[in-house]
Coordinates of C-alpha atoms in Angstrom, one line a residue:
M27 CA 116.0 109.2 151.2
G28 CA 115.0 105.6 151.6
K29 CA 114.6 102.3 149.9
R30 CA 111.6 99.9 149.8
E31 CA 113.6 96.6 150.0
N32 CA 110.4 94.5 150.0
L33 CA 109.3 95.7 146.5
R34 CA 110.5 95.4 142.9
N35 CA 109.0 96.9 139.8
V36 CA 109.9 95.3 136.5
A37 CA 108.6 95.5 132.9
I38 CA 108.9 92.7 130.4
I39 CA 110.2 93.6 127.0
A40 CA 110.1 91.1 124.2
H41 CA 109.4 90.7 120.5
V42 CA 106.1 89.4 119.5
D43 CA 105.9 85.6 120.0
H44 CA 109.1 85.2 122.1
G45 CA 107.0 84.0 125.0
K46 CA 106.6 86.8 127.5
T47 CA 103.0 86.2 128.3
T48 CA 103.7 82.5 128.8
L49 CA 106.6 83.5 131.1
V50 CA 104.3 85.6 133.3
D51 CA 101.9 82.7 133.5
Q52 CA 104.7 80.5 135.0
L53 CA 105.8 83.2 137.4
L54 CA 102.2 83.5 138.6
R55 CA 101.8 79.8 138.9
Q56 CA 105.0 79.2 140.8
S57 CA 104.5 82.0 143.2
G58 CA 101.3 80.4 144.4
V59 CA 98.9 83.0 143.0
F60 CA 96.6 80.2 141.7
R61 CA 95.3 77.4 143.9
S62 CA 96.7 74.1 142.8
N63 CA 93.3 72.9 141.7
E64 CA 92.3 76.2 139.9
A65 CA 91.6 76.0 136.2
V66 CA 93.8 78.6 134.6
T67 CA 93.5 79.7 131.0
E68 CA 96.7 79.6 128.9
R69 CA 98.3 83.1 128.6
V70 CA 96.2 84.7 131.3
M71 CA 97.6 88.1 130.6
D72 CA 96.1 88.4 127.1
S73 CA 92.6 89.0 128.3
G74 CA 91.0 90.6 125.2
D75 CA 89.4 88.3 122.6
L76 CA 91.5 89.9 119.9
E77 CA 94.7 89.4 121.9
R78 CA 94.0 85.8 122.4
E79 CA 93.1 85.2 118.7
R80 CA 96.2 87.0 117.4
G81 CA 98.5 85.8 120.1
I82 CA 99.7 89.4 120.7
T83 CA 99.6 91.8 123.6
I84 CA 98.0 95.2 122.8
L85 CA 97.4 96.9 126.1
S86 CA 99.9 96.7 128.9
K87 CA 98.7 94.8 131.9
N88 CA 99.8 94.8 135.6
T89 CA 100.2 91.9 137.8
A90 CA 102.0 91.2 141.0
V91 CA 103.7 88.1 142.5
M92 CA 105.1 87.5 146.0
Y93 CA 108.5 85.7 146.4
N94 CA 110.0 85.3 149.9
D95 CA 107.9 88.2 151.2
I96 CA 109.1 90.5 148.4
K97 CA 106.4 91.9 146.1
I98 CA 107.3 91.9 142.5
N99 CA 105.1 94.1 140.3
I100 CA 105.3 92.9 136.7
V101 CA 104.1 95.0 133.8
D102 CA 103.6 93.3 130.5
T103 CA 104.4 95.6 127.6
P104 CA 103.2 95.3 124.0
G105 CA 105.9 94.0 121.5
H106 CA 104.5 95.7 118.4
A107 CA 105.9 99.1 117.5
D108 CA 102.4 100.3 116.7
F109 CA 101.7 100.3 120.4
G110 CA 104.9 102.2 121.2
G111 CA 102.8 104.9 123.0
E112 CA 102.0 102.3 125.6
V113 CA 105.6 101.1 126.0
E114 CA 107.1 104.5 126.8
R115 CA 104.7 105.2 129.6
I116 CA 105.0 101.9 131.2
L117 CA 108.8 102.3 131.5
M118 CA 108.1 105.3 133.7
M119 CA 106.6 103.0 136.4
V120 CA 109.5 100.5 136.7
D121 CA 113.1 100.3 137.9
G122 CA 114.3 97.5 135.7
V123 CA 113.4 95.5 132.6
L124 CA 113.4 91.8 131.8
L125 CA 114.5 91.5 128.2
L126 CA 113.1 88.3 126.8
V127 CA 114.9 86.9 123.7
D128 CA 114.1 83.7 121.7
A129 CA 117.1 81.4 121.9
F130 CA 116.7 80.7 118.2
E131 CA 115.6 83.9 116.6
G132 CA 117.7 86.3 118.7
C133 CA 117.1 90.1 118.8
M134 CA 114.3 91.4 116.6
P135 CA 113.6 95.0 115.6
Q136 CA 110.7 95.7 118.0
T137 CA 112.9 94.4 120.9
R138 CA 115.3 97.0 119.8
F139 CA 112.7 99.8 119.8
V140 CA 111.5 99.2 123.3
L141 CA 115.0 98.4 124.6
K142 CA 116.4 101.7 123.2
K143 CA 113.7 103.6 125.2
A144 CA 114.5 101.6 128.4
L145 CA 118.2 102.1 128.2
G146 CA 117.7 105.7 127.5
L147 CA 115.7 106.1 130.7
G148 CA 118.5 104.3 132.6
K149 CA 116.6 101.1 133.5
K150 CA 118.6 98.1 134.6
P151 CA 118.2 95.1 132.3
V152 CA 118.0 91.4 133.2
V153 CA 118.3 89.2 130.0
V154 CA 116.2 86.1 129.8
V155 CA 117.0 83.7 126.9
N156 CA 113.8 81.8 126.4
K157 CA 112.9 78.6 124.5
V158 CA 116.3 77.0 125.2
D159 CA 114.7 73.6 124.6
R160 CA 113.7 74.6 121.1
P161 CA 115.4 72.7 118.2
G162 CA 118.2 74.8 116.7
A163 CA 118.5 76.9 119.9
R164 CA 121.8 78.9 120.1
P165 CA 121.7 80.5 123.5
L166 CA 125.3 81.6 123.8
E167 CA 125.4 83.2 120.3
V168 CA 122.2 85.0 121.2
V169 CA 123.8 86.5 124.4
D170 CA 126.6 87.8 122.2
E171 CA 124.0 89.4 119.8
V172 CA 122.3 91.0 122.8
L173 CA 125.7 92.5 124.0
D174 CA 126.3 93.9 120.5
L175 CA 122.9 95.4 120.5
F176 CA 123.4 97.0 123.9
I177 CA 126.7 98.6 122.7
E178 CA 125.0 99.8 119.5
L179 CA 122.2 101.4 121.5
G180 CA 124.6 103.2 123.7
A181 CA 124.2 101.3 127.0
D182 CA 126.3 102.5 129.9
E183 CA 128.8 100.2 131.7
D184 CA 126.4 99.3 134.5
Q185 CA 123.8 98.2 131.9
L186 CA 126.4 96.2 129.9
D187 CA 127.1 94.1 133.0
F188 CA 123.8 92.4 132.7
P189 CA 122.8 89.0 134.3
V190 CA 121.6 86.3 132.0
V191 CA 119.0 83.6 132.9
Y192 CA 118.2 80.7 130.5
A193 CA 114.6 79.5 130.5
S194 CA 111.9 77.5 129.0
A195 CA 108.7 79.4 129.9
R196 CA 106.5 76.7 128.3
D197 CA 107.9 74.0 130.6
G198 CA 108.3 76.3 133.6
Y199 CA 112.0 76.2 134.4
A200 CA 115.0 78.6 134.5
M201 CA 118.7 78.1 135.0
N202 CA 121.9 80.2 135.3
Q203 CA 123.9 78.2 132.7
P204 CA 122.5 76.8 129.4
D205 CA 123.8 73.3 130.1
E206 CA 122.3 72.9 133.6
K207 CA 119.1 71.0 134.3
G208 CA 116.4 73.4 135.3
T209 CA 113.5 72.5 137.6
D210 CA 111.6 75.7 138.4
M211 CA 111.7 79.5 138.0
K212 CA 113.8 80.2 141.1
P213 CA 116.9 81.5 139.2
L214 CA 114.7 84.1 137.5
F215 CA 113.1 85.2 140.7
E216 CA 116.5 85.5 142.3
A217 CA 117.9 87.5 139.4
I218 CA 115.0 90.0 139.6
I219 CA 115.5 90.5 143.3
N220 CA 119.3 90.8 143.2
D221 CA 119.7 92.9 140.1
V222 CA 116.6 95.1 139.7
P223 CA 117.0 98.1 142.1
A224 CA 114.5 98.6 144.8
P225 CA 112.4 101.8 144.5
E226 CA 114.3 104.7 146.0
G227 CA 113.1 108.1 147.1
D228 CA 111.7 110.2 149.9
L229 CA 109.5 107.8 152.0
D230 CA 108.2 110.5 154.3
G231 CA 108.0 113.4 151.8
P232 CA 104.8 115.1 150.5
T233 CA 102.6 112.9 148.2
Q234 CA 103.5 112.6 144.5
V235 CA 101.8 110.1 142.2
L236 CA 102.6 110.0 138.4
F237 CA 99.7 108.5 136.3
S238 CA 101.1 106.6 133.3
N239 CA 98.0 104.8 132.2
I240 CA 94.3 105.1 132.1
D241 CA 91.8 102.3 132.2
Y242 CA 88.1 102.8 131.7
D243 CA 85.3 101.0 133.5
E244 CA 81.6 101.2 132.6
Y245 CA 80.6 101.5 136.3
V246 CA 83.3 103.7 137.9
G247 CA 84.5 105.6 134.9
R248 CA 88.2 106.4 134.5
I249 CA 90.7 104.6 136.6
G250 CA 94.2 106.1 136.8
I251 CA 97.1 103.7 137.0
G252 CA 100.4 105.1 138.3
R253 CA 103.3 104.9 140.7
V254 CA 103.8 106.6 144.0
E255 CA 107.0 108.6 143.3
R256 CA 107.3 110.2 146.7
G257 CA 105.8 109.8 150.2
S258 CA 102.5 107.9 150.6
V259 CA 98.9 108.2 149.5
K260 CA 95.7 107.1 151.3
V261 CA 92.0 106.9 150.8
G262 CA 90.1 110.1 151.5
Q263 CA 93.2 112.3 150.9
T264 CA 92.7 115.5 148.9
V265 CA 95.3 116.0 146.2
T266 CA 96.1 118.6 143.6
I267 CA 96.2 117.3 140.0
C268 CA 98.7 119.1 137.8
S269 CA 100.7 118.5 134.6
S270 CA 104.2 119.4 133.4
T271 CA 102.8 120.7 130.1
S272 CA 100.1 123.1 131.4
D273 CA 99.6 125.5 134.3
E274 CA 96.1 124.2 135.1
K275 CA 95.6 122.8 138.6
R276 CA 92.6 121.2 140.2
N277 CA 91.8 119.5 143.4
A278 CA 90.5 116.0 143.7
R279 CA 89.8 113.5 146.4
I280 CA 91.0 109.9 146.3
T281 CA 87.8 107.9 146.9
K282 CA 89.1 104.5 146.1
L283 CA 92.6 103.1 146.0
Y284 CA 93.6 99.7 144.6
Q285 CA 96.9 97.7 144.5
F286 CA 97.7 94.7 142.4
E287 CA 97.8 91.2 143.7
G288 CA 98.1 88.4 141.1
L289 CA 95.8 89.4 138.3
K290 CA 93.3 91.2 140.5
R291 CA 92.9 94.7 141.7
V292 CA 92.5 94.7 145.5
D293 CA 91.1 97.5 147.6
A294 CA 93.8 99.2 149.7
E295 CA 93.7 101.9 152.4
S296 CA 97.1 103.4 151.5
A297 CA 100.2 102.9 149.3
E298 CA 103.8 103.9 149.8
L299 CA 106.7 105.0 147.6
G300 CA 107.3 102.7 144.7
D301 CA 103.9 101.0 144.8
I302 CA 101.9 100.8 141.6
V303 CA 98.4 101.8 142.3
A304 CA 95.0 102.3 140.6
V305 CA 92.8 105.2 141.6
S306 CA 89.1 105.7 140.7
G307 CA 86.8 108.7 141.3
M308 CA 88.7 111.3 139.3
A309 CA 86.5 111.9 136.3
D310 CA 88.8 114.1 134.2
L311 CA 92.2 112.5 135.0
N312 CA 94.6 112.4 132.0
I313 CA 97.7 110.3 131.2
G314 CA 100.9 112.1 132.3
E315 CA 99.3 114.1 135.1
T316 CA 100.7 114.1 138.7
A317 CA 98.7 114.0 141.9
C318 CA 100.5 116.1 144.5
D319 CA 100.1 117.2 148.1
P320 CA 98.1 120.5 147.9
E321 CA 100.9 122.2 149.9
H322 CA 103.7 121.0 147.5
V323 CA 102.4 121.2 143.9
E324 CA 105.3 119.8 141.8
P325 CA 104.4 118.1 138.5
L326 CA 106.7 115.4 137.3
P327 CA 108.0 115.5 133.7
F328 CA 106.5 113.0 131.4
V329 CA 107.7 111.0 128.4
K330 CA 107.0 112.6 125.0
I331 CA 104.7 110.3 123.1
D332 CA 105.8 109.6 119.5
E333 CA 103.7 111.2 116.8
P334 CA 101.2 109.2 114.7
T335 CA 102.4 108.1 111.3
V336 CA 99.2 106.8 109.5
S337 CA 95.7 108.2 109.2
M338 CA 92.3 107.0 108.0
M339 CA 88.9 108.5 107.6
F340 CA 86.1 106.9 109.7
M341 CA 82.7 107.8 108.3
V342 CA 79.0 107.1 108.9
N343 CA 77.9 104.2 106.6
N344 CA 75.9 105.6 103.7
S345 CA 75.7 102.5 101.5
P346 CA 72.3 101.0 100.4
F347 CA 72.7 98.4 103.2
A348 CA 73.3 101.0 105.9
G349 CA 71.8 100.4 109.3
R350 CA 70.8 96.7 108.6
E351 CA 73.4 94.9 110.7
G352 CA 74.9 97.4 113.2
K353 CA 73.6 98.4 116.6
Y354 CA 75.4 101.8 116.6
V355 CA 75.3 103.6 113.3
T356 CA 75.0 107.4 113.8
S357 CA 77.7 110.0 113.8
R358 CA 77.0 110.6 117.5
N359 CA 77.6 106.9 118.3
L360 CA 80.9 107.1 116.3
R361 CA 82.0 110.3 118.0
D362 CA 81.3 109.0 121.5
R363 CA 83.1 105.8 120.8
L364 CA 86.2 107.5 119.4
D365 CA 86.2 110.0 122.3
R366 CA 86.1 107.0 124.7
E367 CA 89.1 105.5 122.9
L368 CA 91.1 108.7 123.3
L369 CA 90.7 108.5 127.1
K370 CA 93.0 105.5 127.2
D371 CA 95.0 105.6 124.0
V372 CA 97.4 108.6 124.0
S373 CA 98.9 107.8 120.6
L374 CA 95.6 108.2 118.8
H375 CA 94.5 111.6 117.4
V376 CA 91.0 112.2 116.2
T377 CA 89.8 115.3 114.3
E378 CA 86.3 115.9 113.0
Q379 CA 85.9 116.5 109.3
G380 CA 82.4 117.8 108.6
T381 CA 79.4 116.2 110.3
D382 CA 79.7 112.6 109.5
A383 CA 83.5 111.9 109.1
F384 CA 86.5 111.7 111.5
N385 CA 90.1 111.7 110.6
V386 CA 91.8 109.1 112.9
A387 CA 95.6 109.0 113.1
G388 CA 97.6 106.3 114.8
R389 CA 101.0 104.6 115.1
G390 CA 100.5 102.2 112.2
E391 CA 98.2 100.1 110.1
M392 CA 97.9 97.5 112.9
H393 CA 97.1 100.1 115.5
L394 CA 94.1 101.3 113.5
S395 CA 92.9 97.9 112.3
I396 CA 92.7 96.7 115.9
L397 CA 90.6 99.7 116.8
I398 CA 88.3 99.0 113.8
E399 CA 88.0 95.3 114.7
T400 CA 87.3 96.1 118.4
M401 CA 84.5 98.6 117.4
R402 CA 83.0 96.2 114.9
R403 CA 82.7 93.5 117.6
E404 CA 81.0 96.0 119.9
G405 CA 78.2 96.4 117.3
Y406 CA 79.4 99.5 115.4
E407 CA 78.8 100.0 111.7
F408 CA 80.8 102.5 109.8
Q409 CA 83.0 103.0 106.7
V410 CA 86.8 103.6 106.5
S411 CA 89.0 104.9 103.8
T412 CA 92.4 103.6 102.6
P413 CA 95.3 104.3 105.1
R414 CA 97.5 107.3 104.3
V415 CA 100.9 108.2 105.7
L416 CA 101.3 111.5 107.6
T417 CA 104.1 113.6 106.2
K418 CA 106.1 116.3 108.0
V419 CA 107.8 119.4 106.7
I420 CA 111.5 119.4 107.9
D421 CA 113.7 122.3 106.8
G422 CA 111.2 123.2 104.0
V423 CA 111.3 119.7 102.6
R424 CA 108.2 117.4 102.7
C425 CA 109.3 114.2 104.5
E426 CA 107.6 110.8 105.0
P427 CA 108.1 108.2 107.7
V428 CA 110.6 105.4 106.9
E429 CA 110.5 102.0 108.6
R430 CA 113.3 99.7 109.5
M431 CA 112.1 96.3 108.3
V432 CA 113.8 93.1 109.2
A433 CA 112.8 90.0 107.2
D434 CA 113.9 86.4 108.1
V435 CA 113.5 84.4 104.8
P436 CA 114.5 81.1 103.3
E437 CA 117.5 81.3 100.9
A438 CA 115.4 80.6 97.8
S439 CA 113.2 83.7 98.4
V440 CA 115.9 86.3 99.0
G441 CA 115.8 87.6 95.4
A442 CA 112.1 88.0 95.2
V443 CA 111.9 89.9 98.6
I444 CA 114.8 92.3 97.6
E445 CA 113.1 92.9 94.2
K446 CA 109.7 93.6 95.7
I447 CA 111.1 96.0 98.3
G448 CA 113.1 97.7 95.6
Q449 CA 109.9 98.4 93.7
R450 CA 108.5 99.9 96.9
K451 CA 111.4 102.3 97.1
G452 CA 113.1 100.4 99.9
D453 CA 116.9 100.2 100.4
L454 CA 118.7 97.0 101.5
V455 CA 120.9 97.9 104.6
S456 CA 122.3 94.5 105.5
M457 CA 122.1 90.8 104.7
T458 CA 123.3 88.2 107.1
P459 CA 123.0 84.4 106.9
V460 CA 121.3 82.7 109.9
G461 CA 121.7 78.9 109.5
S462 CA 120.0 78.0 106.2
R463 CA 118.1 81.3 106.1
Y464 CA 119.0 85.0 105.6
R465 CA 118.2 88.0 107.7
L466 CA 117.6 91.0 105.5
E467 CA 117.3 94.6 106.8
F468 CA 115.7 97.3 104.8
L469 CA 114.8 101.0 105.2
V470 CA 111.4 101.3 103.5
P471 CA 108.9 104.2 103.3
S472 CA 105.9 103.4 105.5
R473 CA 103.5 103.7 102.6
G474 CA 105.6 101.2 100.7
L475 CA 104.7 98.5 103.3
F476 CA 100.9 99.0 102.9
G477 CA 99.6 95.8 101.5
Y478 CA 103.0 94.1 101.3
R479 CA 102.5 91.5 104.1
N480 CA 100.4 89.2 101.9
E481 CA 102.8 89.4 99.0
F482 CA 105.7 88.7 101.3
L483 CA 104.0 85.5 102.6
T484 CA 103.4 84.4 99.0
D485 CA 106.9 85.1 97.9
T486 CA 108.4 83.2 100.9
R487 CA 105.9 80.4 100.6
G488 CA 104.6 81.2 104.1
E489 CA 108.0 80.7 105.7
G490 CA 109.1 84.3 106.0
I491 CA 109.0 86.4 109.2
M492 CA 108.9 90.1 108.8
S493 CA 108.5 93.0 111.3
S494 CA 109.1 96.7 111.0
V495 CA 109.5 99.7 113.3
L496 CA 109.5 103.5 112.6
D497 CA 113.1 104.6 112.0
S498 CA 113.1 108.2 110.8
Y499 CA 111.7 110.7 108.4
C500 CA 113.2 111.1 104.9
P501 CA 112.3 113.3 101.9
M502 CA 109.4 111.8 99.8
K503 CA 110.6 109.0 97.6
G504 CA 108.3 109.5 94.7
E505 CA 105.4 107.4 93.3
I506 CA 104.9 103.9 94.6
A507 CA 102.6 101.6 92.6
R508 CA 100.0 100.2 94.9
R509 CA 98.0 97.6 93.1
S510 CA 98.4 96.1 89.7
T511 CA 94.9 94.9 89.3
G512 CA 91.5 96.6 89.0
S513 CA 88.2 95.7 90.7
L514 CA 85.1 93.8 89.5
I515 CA 82.2 96.0 90.5
A516 CA 78.6 94.9 90.8
F517 CA 76.4 96.6 88.2
E518 CA 73.1 96.2 89.9
T519 CA 71.6 95.6 93.4
G520 CA 70.2 92.2 94.2
E521 CA 71.3 88.7 95.2
A522 CA 74.3 87.1 93.6
T523 CA 73.5 83.9 91.7
A524 CA 75.7 81.0 90.8
Y525 CA 74.9 81.6 87.1
G526 CA 75.9 85.3 87.4
I527 CA 79.2 84.5 89.2
G528 CA 79.9 81.6 86.8
G529 CA 79.7 84.0 83.9
V530 CA 82.3 86.5 85.3
Q531 CA 84.7 84.3 87.4
D532 CA 87.2 84.0 84.5
R533 CA 87.7 87.8 84.6
G534 CA 89.3 87.6 88.0
A535 CA 89.2 86.3 91.6
M536 CA 85.7 86.6 93.2
F537 CA 85.2 87.8 96.8
I538 CA 81.5 86.7 97.1
A539 CA 79.6 83.4 97.1
P540 CA 76.1 82.8 95.5
G541 CA 73.3 84.1 97.6
A542 CA 75.3 87.1 98.9
P543 CA 73.4 90.4 98.8
V544 CA 75.2 92.9 96.6
Y545 CA 74.5 96.5 95.6
A546 CA 75.5 98.6 92.6
G547 CA 79.0 99.9 93.1
M548 CA 80.1 97.2 95.5
I549 CA 83.4 95.4 94.8
V550 CA 82.7 91.7 94.2
G551 CA 86.1 90.6 93.0
S552 CA 89.6 91.6 91.8
C553 CA 90.0 92.0 88.0
N554 CA 92.8 90.3 86.1
R555 CA 93.4 93.4 84.1
N556 CA 94.6 96.7 85.4
E557 CA 91.2 98.4 85.1
D558 CA 87.9 98.4 86.8
M559 CA 85.1 96.4 85.2
A560 CA 81.4 96.4 85.9
V561 CA 79.9 92.9 86.0
N562 CA 76.4 91.5 86.6
V563 CA 76.6 88.8 89.2
C564 CA 72.8 88.9 89.8
K565 CA 72.0 87.6 86.3
K566 CA 69.5 84.8 86.3
K567 CA 69.4 82.0 83.7
Q568 CA 66.6 82.6 81.1
L569 CA 64.2 79.7 81.5
T570 CA 62.6 78.2 78.4
N571 CA 60.3 75.2 78.0
M572 CA 62.7 73.7 75.6
R573 CA 65.3 71.2 76.9
A574 CA 68.4 70.6 74.9
A575 CA 71.0 68.0 75.7
G576 CA 74.1 69.5 77.4
S577 CA 72.7 73.0 78.1
D578 CA 71.7 72.2 81.6
E579 CA 75.1 71.4 82.9
A580 CA 75.8 72.7 86.4
V581 CA 78.0 75.8 86.7
R582 CA 81.4 75.0 88.2
L583 CA 82.3 77.8 90.7
V584 CA 85.8 78.6 92.0
P585 CA 85.5 79.1 95.8
P586 CA 85.6 82.9 96.6
R587 CA 88.6 84.5 98.3
V588 CA 87.4 85.7 101.8
L589 CA 89.5 88.7 102.8
S590 CA 90.3 89.5 106.4
L591 CA 90.1 93.1 107.7
E592 CA 93.8 93.8 107.1
Q593 CA 93.6 92.3 103.6
C594 CA 90.6 94.5 102.8
L595 CA 92.5 97.6 104.0
E596 CA 95.5 96.5 102.0
Y597 CA 93.4 96.0 98.9
L598 CA 91.6 99.3 98.9
A599 CA 92.4 101.9 96.2
D600 CA 92.1 105.6 96.7
D601 CA 88.6 105.8 95.3
E602 CA 87.3 102.9 97.3
L603 CA 85.9 102.5 100.9
L604 CA 85.5 99.6 103.3
E605 CA 82.1 99.2 104.9
V606 CA 82.6 97.6 108.3
T607 CA 79.6 96.0 110.1
P608 CA 79.5 93.4 112.9
Q609 CA 78.7 90.7 110.4
N610 CA 80.3 91.7 107.1
L611 CA 83.2 93.5 105.5
R612 CA 82.2 94.9 102.1
M613 CA 84.4 96.9 99.8
R614 CA 82.8 99.5 97.6
K615 CA 83.5 102.4 95.2
Q616 CA 83.1 105.9 96.7
I617 CA 80.8 106.8 93.8
L618 CA 78.3 103.9 93.6
D619 CA 76.4 105.0 90.4
H620 CA 78.1 103.5 87.3
S621 CA 77.4 106.3 84.9
V622 CA 78.5 109.0 87.4
R623 CA 81.6 107.1 88.1
M624 CA 82.5 106.7 84.4
R625 CA 82.0 110.5 83.9
Q626 CA 84.4 111.1 86.8
V627 CA 87.0 108.7 85.4
M628 CA 86.9 110.4 82.0
K629 CA 87.2 113.8 83.7
N630 CA 90.3 112.6 85.6
R631 CA 91.9 111.3 82.4
Q632 CA 91.3 114.6 80.6
S633 CA 92.9 116.5 83.5
G634 CA 95.8 114.1 83.4
K635 CA 95.3 112.7 86.9

């Protein structure tokens, strides 16, 4: 057995927005990865457009910095529980975790989710209290909260004796005491080197590499990212690929090997115990497989990935406007794209339903909406149905997923939030004052949270913060009212006119502007009443050659409500679909023809649906 003293592998755990990506920026800058005159984008680790726009990390990224000849591999983990499938696998590659906590907000529920996994796997934590320069920061109280959380999550004595570093990632300094004056990140580097264990194992044993992640490259195909668990690995070596879940074995040759330096993958000839490597040239490599020495085939056990909780139908677009705006519109395009996503996303499940539809199940609404937005930007055109929760049968009882939701709200909004969550079959677990605000904790059925985020922001006047994480499965809680308004549906196909919209805008909120092309059955607005209403927004003004005083006044239009992708998914009723194209999001009824739809409504009423 031996240790690699010149190497540390560490993952960063933090809640969304607590500053982990900014922290990695600073570690990279101060370890000299960038030249002093190099222009560096803010938050270098969030490389995807979507990640930069939303300010969240979706896929885990690897980076490496050097400090006093010791290489530190840093893996950035997603903070959203929807990407939990990513988190668990990453923890397999590291020996310690940096728990990053905001000095004002303290511990948040997602932090708890990832931390529970890390402590359960026996990883050594280093706590970093970030944003100590923020007004209202309470670093010492936050450290006490972290200690309470560790005890609650069942940390062992060694884990409870955690080092604490206080930092301001934005200004690039860290310190060992909150009242010191920090100048650089040195205290944090020191804490990582002194407290995160060096990789241990058999340095000279037969090769064993566990692949925890898959990347996909247009040119070289699949790239396996994993950690050398035993011995060493070199280019040209023949290995046997095996898995702990099946008996299938196959031989492969390592054609290319990369290690991480800064943000780049660098060609390497070999790698040793504890190194995090990327390997290309293995076409059918899967997450969780082990590459072994052919003489010693011993697959390593792998983390069980949590089950999906939400599903949606992805269908070929069959609206009257189908094929006008998208580059990829056929079911084959859709199938290929979803298959490609499955290669790198283990928490996604896809099943084919008939020829033109796919049932896509994921870890939450956000998980699926990011996939939809990514595909849309790549030029895909398709339709999706409203999200549905996946139930399980436990001991003969049908159970549904329940989320632990934490809301941080101003005092004036507490009543409204509790009332709304009550209507959605949620239970209040705890209520604690934090300064002039309250932190509310609820257990709410996942389906009760569909469409709630916008309402929450309205009820808290935009000041509330909410986040949720899967807690458990409970027996079904009964009917939850989704939407209290109906839809305004276009009666005919054509172009919306100002005159047409002006005539119907007092019936509800409009989603379209004059000049927008519409088709019969398309949703053009939300109705004030709890019923669907067919309206004619393409109506033109009858022209006469008589002019009367006052009849030619301009129509005054209320600006339309432009819905984002998430808002559209939240709005959809069960008989509605969302048409997604690279340029537009259009909501529509499943049955476009007005008379056929009315007959179906009457039929449903008679059968008591």
